[in-house]
Amino acid sequence: MAAVLIGLVAVFFLGMGLLGLVAPGRLIAPFGITLDSATARTEVRAVYGGFGVAIAVLLGFAAFDVGGIQRGVAISVAVALVGMAFGRLVARFAERPERFYPSWLYFWVELVMAALLVVSAL
């Protein structure tokens, strides 16, 4: 069961990562951000693309508990996801995003994925 839960989160990160590498503007467009320079596109490729793929690979190893890393990786990525959701919560009080999508949708996606990872670690 843990492998399936971790695998679901890995698929999300892999999809985000690959899209970030191949089409950084498309990935970030729902947030109203335009990437009008190579530097901006490079940043999205690094932070959303490369990082997303790296986390997906790490979660893939964790799903199969390679080297006994499953629990540690699951908790570590869960904490990172909660941190992302926390940033969105801070934004709620600082600037109040005007729509549910994309900010609040991803807030809930991040919390659900964190919960899946915590459950997988139990």
GROMACS .gro file of C-alpha atoms in nm, residues 26-65:
model
   40
   26ARG     CA    1   0.296   2.670  -1.997
   27LEU     CA    2   0.357   2.536  -1.647
   28ILE     CA    3   0.364   2.877  -1.482
   29ALA     CA    4   0.100   3.054  -1.697
   30PRO     CA    5  -0.198   2.971  -1.469
   31PHE     CA    6  -0.033   3.184  -1.200
   32GLY     CA    7  -0.029   3.491  -1.423
   33ILE     CA    8   0.348   3.484  -1.460
   34THR     CA    9   0.509   3.545  -1.795
   35LEU     CA   10   0.855   3.418  -1.870
   36ASP     CA   11   0.994   3.677  -2.106
   37SER     CA   12   1.364   3.601  -2.067
   38ALA     CA   13   1.596   3.304  -2.085
   39THR     CA   14   1.688   3.366  -1.721
   40ALA     CA   15   1.324   3.338  -1.612
   41ARG     CA   16   1.269   3.020  -1.815
   42THR     CA   17   1.591   2.874  -1.674
   43GLU     CA   18   1.469   2.938  -1.320
   44VAL     CA   19   1.140   2.758  -1.383
   45ARG     CA   20   1.322   2.471  -1.553
   46ALA     CA   21   1.547   2.440  -1.247
   47VAL     CA   22   1.297   2.484  -0.964
   48TYR     CA   23   0.989   2.321  -1.114
   49GLY     CA   24   1.152   2.103  -1.377
   50GLY     CA   25   1.476   1.963  -1.242
   51PHE     CA   26   1.362   1.961  -0.882
   52GLY     CA   27   1.032   1.794  -0.972
   53VAL     CA   28   1.203   1.517  -1.169
   54ALA     CA   29   1.460   1.467  -0.891
   55ILE     CA   30   1.187   1.433  -0.628
   56ALA     CA   31   0.997   1.191  -0.854
   57VAL     CA   32   1.308   0.974  -0.889
   58LEU     CA   33   1.371   0.986  -0.515
   59LEU     CA   34   1.010   0.890  -0.448
   60GLY     CA   35   1.045   0.609  -0.700
   61PHE     CA   36   1.337   0.467  -0.500
   62ALA     CA   37   1.136   0.517  -0.183
   63ALA     CA   38   0.834   0.336  -0.325
   64PHE     CA   39   1.052   0.027  -0.361
   65ASP     CA   40   1.227   0.101  -0.031
   0.00000   0.00000   0.00000
